[in-house]
Coordinates of C-alpha atoms and ligand atoms in Angstrom, one line a residue:
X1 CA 18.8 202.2 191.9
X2 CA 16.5 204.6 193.4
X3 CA 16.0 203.4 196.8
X4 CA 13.4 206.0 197.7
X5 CA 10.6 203.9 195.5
X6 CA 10.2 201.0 196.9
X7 CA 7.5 198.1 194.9
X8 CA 6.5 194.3 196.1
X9 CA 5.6 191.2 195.0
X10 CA 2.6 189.9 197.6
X11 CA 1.8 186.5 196.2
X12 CA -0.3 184.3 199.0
X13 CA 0.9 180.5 198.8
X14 CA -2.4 178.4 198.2
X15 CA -1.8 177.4 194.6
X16 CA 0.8 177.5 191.7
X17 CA 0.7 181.0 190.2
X18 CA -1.6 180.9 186.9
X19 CA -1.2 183.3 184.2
X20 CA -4.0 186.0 185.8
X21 CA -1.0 186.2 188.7
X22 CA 1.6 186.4 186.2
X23 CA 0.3 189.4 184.9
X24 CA 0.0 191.3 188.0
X25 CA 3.4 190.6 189.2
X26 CA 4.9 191.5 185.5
X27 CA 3.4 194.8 185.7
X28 CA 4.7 195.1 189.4
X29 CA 8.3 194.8 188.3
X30 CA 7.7 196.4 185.1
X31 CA 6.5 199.9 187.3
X32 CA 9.1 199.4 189.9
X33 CA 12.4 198.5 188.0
X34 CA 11.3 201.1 185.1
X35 CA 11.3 203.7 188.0
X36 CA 14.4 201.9 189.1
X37 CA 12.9 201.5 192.7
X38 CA 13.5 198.0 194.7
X39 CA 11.7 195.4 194.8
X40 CA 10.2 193.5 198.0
X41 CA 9.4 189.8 197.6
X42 CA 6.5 189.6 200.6
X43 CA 4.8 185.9 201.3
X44 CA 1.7 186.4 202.1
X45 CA 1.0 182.9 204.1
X46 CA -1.3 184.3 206.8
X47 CA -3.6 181.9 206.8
X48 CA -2.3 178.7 207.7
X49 CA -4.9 176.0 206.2
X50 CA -4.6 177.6 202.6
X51 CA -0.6 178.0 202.6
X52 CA 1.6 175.7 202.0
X53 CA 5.3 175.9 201.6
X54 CA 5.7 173.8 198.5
X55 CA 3.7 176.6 196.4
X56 CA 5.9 179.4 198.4
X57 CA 9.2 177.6 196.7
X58 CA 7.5 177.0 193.5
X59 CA 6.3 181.2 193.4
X60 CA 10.0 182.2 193.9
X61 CA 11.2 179.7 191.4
X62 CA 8.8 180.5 188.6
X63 CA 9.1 184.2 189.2
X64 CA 12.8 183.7 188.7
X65 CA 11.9 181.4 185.8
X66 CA 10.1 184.6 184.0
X67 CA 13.2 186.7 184.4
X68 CA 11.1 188.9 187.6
X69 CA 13.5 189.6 190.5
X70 CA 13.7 191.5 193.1
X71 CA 16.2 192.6 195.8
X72 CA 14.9 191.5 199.2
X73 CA 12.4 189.4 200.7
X74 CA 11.2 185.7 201.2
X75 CA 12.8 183.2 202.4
X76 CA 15.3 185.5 204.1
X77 CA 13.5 185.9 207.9
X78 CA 10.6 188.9 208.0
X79 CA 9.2 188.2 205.2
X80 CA 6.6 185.6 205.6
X81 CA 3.3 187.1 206.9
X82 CA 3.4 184.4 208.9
X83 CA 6.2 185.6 211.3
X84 CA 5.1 188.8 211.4
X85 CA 2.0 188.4 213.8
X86 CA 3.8 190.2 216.5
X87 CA 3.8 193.3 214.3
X88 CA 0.3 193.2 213.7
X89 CA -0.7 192.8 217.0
X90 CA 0.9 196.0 218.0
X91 CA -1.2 197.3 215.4
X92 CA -4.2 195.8 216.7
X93 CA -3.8 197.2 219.8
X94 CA -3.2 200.4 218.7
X95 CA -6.5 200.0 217.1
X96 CA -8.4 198.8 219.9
X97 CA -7.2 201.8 222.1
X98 CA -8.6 204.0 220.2
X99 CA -11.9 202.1 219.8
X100 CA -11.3 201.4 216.1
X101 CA -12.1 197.5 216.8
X102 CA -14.6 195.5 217.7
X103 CA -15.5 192.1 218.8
X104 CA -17.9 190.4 216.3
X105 CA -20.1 186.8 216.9
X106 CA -21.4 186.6 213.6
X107 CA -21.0 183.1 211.2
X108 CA -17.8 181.0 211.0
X109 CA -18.1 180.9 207.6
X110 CA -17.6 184.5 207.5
X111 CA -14.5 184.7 209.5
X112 CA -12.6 182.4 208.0
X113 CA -13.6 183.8 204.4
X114 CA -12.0 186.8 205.7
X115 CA -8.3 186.1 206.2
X116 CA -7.5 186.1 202.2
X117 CA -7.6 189.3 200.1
X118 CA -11.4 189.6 198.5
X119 CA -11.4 188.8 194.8
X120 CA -14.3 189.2 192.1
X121 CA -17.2 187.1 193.8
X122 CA -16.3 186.8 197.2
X123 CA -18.8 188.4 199.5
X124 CA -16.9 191.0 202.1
X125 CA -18.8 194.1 202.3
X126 CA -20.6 194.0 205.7
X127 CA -22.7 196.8 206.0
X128 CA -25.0 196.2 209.0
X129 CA -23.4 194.2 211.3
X130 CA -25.5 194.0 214.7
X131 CA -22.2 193.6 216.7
X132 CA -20.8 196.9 216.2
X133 CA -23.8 198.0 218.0
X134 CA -23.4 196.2 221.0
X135 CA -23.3 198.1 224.0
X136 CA -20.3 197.7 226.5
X137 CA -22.0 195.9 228.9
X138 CA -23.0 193.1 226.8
X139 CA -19.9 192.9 224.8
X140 CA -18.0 192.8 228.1
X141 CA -20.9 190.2 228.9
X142 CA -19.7 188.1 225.5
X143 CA -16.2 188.3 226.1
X144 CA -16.4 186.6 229.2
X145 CA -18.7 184.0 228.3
X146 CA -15.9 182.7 226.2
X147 CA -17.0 182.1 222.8
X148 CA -14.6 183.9 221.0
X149 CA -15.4 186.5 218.6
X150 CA -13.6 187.7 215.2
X151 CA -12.2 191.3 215.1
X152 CA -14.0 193.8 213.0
X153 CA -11.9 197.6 212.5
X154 CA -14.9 200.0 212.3
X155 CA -14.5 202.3 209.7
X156 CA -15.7 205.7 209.4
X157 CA -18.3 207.5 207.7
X158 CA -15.3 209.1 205.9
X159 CA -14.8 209.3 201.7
X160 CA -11.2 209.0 201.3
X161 CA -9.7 209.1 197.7
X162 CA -7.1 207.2 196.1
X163 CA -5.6 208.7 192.7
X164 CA -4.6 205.5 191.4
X165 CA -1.6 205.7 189.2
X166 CA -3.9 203.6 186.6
X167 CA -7.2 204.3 187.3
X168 CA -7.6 207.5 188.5
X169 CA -9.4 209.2 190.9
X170 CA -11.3 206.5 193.2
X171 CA -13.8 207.5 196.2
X172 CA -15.5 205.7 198.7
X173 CA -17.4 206.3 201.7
X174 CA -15.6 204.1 204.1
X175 CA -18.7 203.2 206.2
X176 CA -21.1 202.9 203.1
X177 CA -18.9 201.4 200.4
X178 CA -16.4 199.6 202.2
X179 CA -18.5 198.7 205.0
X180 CA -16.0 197.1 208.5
X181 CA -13.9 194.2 207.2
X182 CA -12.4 191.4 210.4
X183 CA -9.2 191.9 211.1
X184 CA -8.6 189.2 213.4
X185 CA -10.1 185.8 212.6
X186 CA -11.4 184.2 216.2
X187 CA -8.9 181.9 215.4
X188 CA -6.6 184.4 216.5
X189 CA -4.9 184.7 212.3
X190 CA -5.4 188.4 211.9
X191 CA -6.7 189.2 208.0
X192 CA -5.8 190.4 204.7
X193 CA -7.0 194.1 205.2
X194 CA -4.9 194.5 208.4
X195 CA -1.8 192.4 207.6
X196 CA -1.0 193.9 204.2
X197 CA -1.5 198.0 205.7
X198 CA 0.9 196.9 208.2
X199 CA 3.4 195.3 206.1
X200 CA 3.3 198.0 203.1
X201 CA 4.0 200.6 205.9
X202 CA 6.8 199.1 207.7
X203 CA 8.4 197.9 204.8
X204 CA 8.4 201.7 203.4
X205 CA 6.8 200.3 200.2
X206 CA 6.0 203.3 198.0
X207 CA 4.4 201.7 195.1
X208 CA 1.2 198.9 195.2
X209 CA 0.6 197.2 192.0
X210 CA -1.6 194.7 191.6
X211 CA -5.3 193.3 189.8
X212 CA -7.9 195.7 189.8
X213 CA -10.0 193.3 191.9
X214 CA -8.2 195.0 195.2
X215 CA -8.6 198.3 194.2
X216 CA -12.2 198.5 196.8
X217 CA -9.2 198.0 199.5
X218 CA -7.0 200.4 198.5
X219 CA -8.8 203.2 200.3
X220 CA -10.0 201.4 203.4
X221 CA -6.2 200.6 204.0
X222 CA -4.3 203.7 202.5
X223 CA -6.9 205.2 205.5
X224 CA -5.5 202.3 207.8
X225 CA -2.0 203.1 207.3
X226 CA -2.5 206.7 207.9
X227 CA -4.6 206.1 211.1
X228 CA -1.5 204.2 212.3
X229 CA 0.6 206.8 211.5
X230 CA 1.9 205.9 208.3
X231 CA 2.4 207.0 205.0
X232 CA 0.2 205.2 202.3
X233 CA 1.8 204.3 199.1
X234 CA 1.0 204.9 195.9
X235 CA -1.5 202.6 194.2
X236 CA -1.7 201.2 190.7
X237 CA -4.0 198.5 190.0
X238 CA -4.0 196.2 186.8
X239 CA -6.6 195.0 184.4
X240 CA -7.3 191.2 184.8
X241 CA -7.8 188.5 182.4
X242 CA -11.5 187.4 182.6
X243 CA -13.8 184.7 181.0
X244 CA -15.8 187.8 179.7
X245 CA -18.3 187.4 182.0
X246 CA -16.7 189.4 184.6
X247 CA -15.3 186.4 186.3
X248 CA -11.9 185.7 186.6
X249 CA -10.8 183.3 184.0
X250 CA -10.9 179.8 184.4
X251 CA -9.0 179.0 180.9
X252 CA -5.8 180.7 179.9
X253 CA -6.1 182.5 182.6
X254 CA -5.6 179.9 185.5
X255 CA -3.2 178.0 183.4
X256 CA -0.7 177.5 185.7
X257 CA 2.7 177.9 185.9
X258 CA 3.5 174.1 186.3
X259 CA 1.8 173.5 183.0
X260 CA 2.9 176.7 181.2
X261 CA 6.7 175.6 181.9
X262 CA 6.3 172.1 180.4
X263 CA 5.3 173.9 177.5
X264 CA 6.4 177.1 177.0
X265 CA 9.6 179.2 176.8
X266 CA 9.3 182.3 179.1
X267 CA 10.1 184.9 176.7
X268 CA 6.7 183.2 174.7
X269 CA 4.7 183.9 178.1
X270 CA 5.8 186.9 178.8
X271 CA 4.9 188.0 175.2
X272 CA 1.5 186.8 175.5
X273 CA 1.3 188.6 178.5
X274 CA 2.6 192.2 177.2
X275 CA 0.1 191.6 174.1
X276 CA -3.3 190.5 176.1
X277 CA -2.0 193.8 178.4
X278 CA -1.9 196.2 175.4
X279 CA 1.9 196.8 175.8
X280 CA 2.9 195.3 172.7
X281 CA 0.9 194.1 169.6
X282 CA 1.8 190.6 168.9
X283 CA 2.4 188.0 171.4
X284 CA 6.3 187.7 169.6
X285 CA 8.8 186.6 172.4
X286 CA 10.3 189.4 174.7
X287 CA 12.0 189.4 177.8
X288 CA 10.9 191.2 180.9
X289 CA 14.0 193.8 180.4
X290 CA 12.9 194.1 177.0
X291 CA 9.5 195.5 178.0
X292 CA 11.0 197.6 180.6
X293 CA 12.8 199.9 178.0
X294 CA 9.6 201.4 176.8
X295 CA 7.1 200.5 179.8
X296 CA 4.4 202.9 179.8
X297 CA 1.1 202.9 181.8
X298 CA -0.8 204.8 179.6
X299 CA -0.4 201.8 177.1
X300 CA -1.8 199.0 179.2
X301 CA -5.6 198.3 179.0
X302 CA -8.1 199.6 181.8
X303 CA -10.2 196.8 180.3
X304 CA -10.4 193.0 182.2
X305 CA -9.0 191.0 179.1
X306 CA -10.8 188.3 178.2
X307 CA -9.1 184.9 177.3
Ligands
LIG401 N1 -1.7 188.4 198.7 C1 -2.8 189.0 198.0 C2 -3.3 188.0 196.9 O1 -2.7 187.1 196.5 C3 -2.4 190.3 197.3 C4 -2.3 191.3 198.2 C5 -2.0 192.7 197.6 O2 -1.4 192.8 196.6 O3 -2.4 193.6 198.2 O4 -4.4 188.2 196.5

């Protein structure tokens, strides 16, 4: 094994993995083991009214179930964002010494929208918030008064460029594109954005796989991790399996993996998988391993599939 690449699984626990997750996290082992780098299993449970434990066990299980492993992670201690607010309150304050946060009053709807990572039709790009142009006075003013406010990171009018391992070559104006995402809910939970830089950096991971729907993160955090001294990893985003509208699928590709089971072998799933992705033609049965022996990037689609 080639401890030097190091790849994750980041599933968040607020429903039984469907096929559309299925596929992100067989690529994610595919890239990592063909590279023969480790593999992290991460929970990401940070927000506490979506996650619940009995979809954490089932994730593991049905993971195992496919044939993915990996060599470290949940439900040894660590690895549950949810014990890991300590760490990202070092990072916070890190942030908030160097101005790079700010308190924000805006809609409760908002802030609690923003604990989860944004996928295809959830609103996130905040481009004019009036708090960030508060002065001191009457933010100090705020603060006191007691109602408290979310965290926002403000991000600057910087392009940074991610060469994604997929992809390509992917710019965006921080500020214009990105625009400042919360990283602390007012509820205290801090948020996807800041959680997951934090995590991928201490946990050395070298290698991010996942849907293309996160790849509008990927430079807002490889920028995060490098503001807090880190080194960002390598990113390699997926194509996901759509309705062919553009949104994610509601039919095969939300099948769960509770009805999927009941019905299907794994080898039969992960062969409709490797066909929908472009790695093989037919959707006959193959094992993870299998796929491994000839895994090749360049083979897998850079289209959303629709199902
Ligand atoms: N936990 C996130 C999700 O389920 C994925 C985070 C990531 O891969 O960066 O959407």
């Amino acid at each position: 094994m080639d401890t030097k690449i190091v790849g994750r699984f980041a599933p968040s626990p607020s429903g039984y993995l469907h096929m559309g997750n299925l596929l992100a996290l067989l690529l994610a082992w595919l890239d990592c083991r063909a590279l023969g780098g480790r593999l992290i299993f991460r929970m990401e449970d940070l927000d506490p009214a979506r996650s619940r434990a009995e979809y954490a066990a089932a994730m593991a299980e049905d993971l195992r179930w496919l044939g993915l492993d990996w060599d470290e992670g949940w439900p040894a201690a660590g690895y549950a964002q949810s014990e890991r607010s300590e760490l990202y309150e070092e990072a916070f304050d890190a942030l908030m010494k160097r101005d790079l946060v700010y308190p924000c009053w805006c809609t409760r709807a908002e802030r609690l929208a923003a604990a989860s990572a944004p996928h295809p039709g959830e609103a996130e790009h905040d481009p004019g918030c009036p708090c960030a142009r508060l002065s001191r006075a009457e933010r100090e003013r705020r603060l006191l008064a007691g109602r408290a406010p979310a965290w926002k990171l403000r991000l600057p009018d910087l392009d940074v460029t991610v060469v994604d391992g997929h992809f390509g070559s992917f710019t965006q104006n921080l500020r214009r594109d990105a625009g400042d995402c919360i990283v602390r809910r007012a509820d205290g939970v801090f948020a996807y954005q800041l959680a997951v830089s934090v995590d991928d950096m201490l946990m050395g991971v070298t290698r991010v796989v996942r849907g293309r729907d996160l790849l509008a993160s990927a430079p807002r955090q490889k920028w995060l991790i490098e503001t807090l001294g880190g080194t960002a990893p390598a990113y390699c985003h997926g194509p996901l399996l759509t309705a062919g509208d553009g949104k994610l699928s509601k039919r095969l590709g939300s099948l769960s993996t509770q009805v999927l089971r009941r019905e299907r072998r794994p080898e039969e799933v992960v062969g409709q998988l490797a066909r929908l992705c472009g790695l093989r033609e037919t959707d006959a049965p193959v094992t993870p391993q299998e796929l491994m022996s000839d895994f090749d990037w360049r083979r897998v689609s850079r289209e959303d599939i629709p199902v």
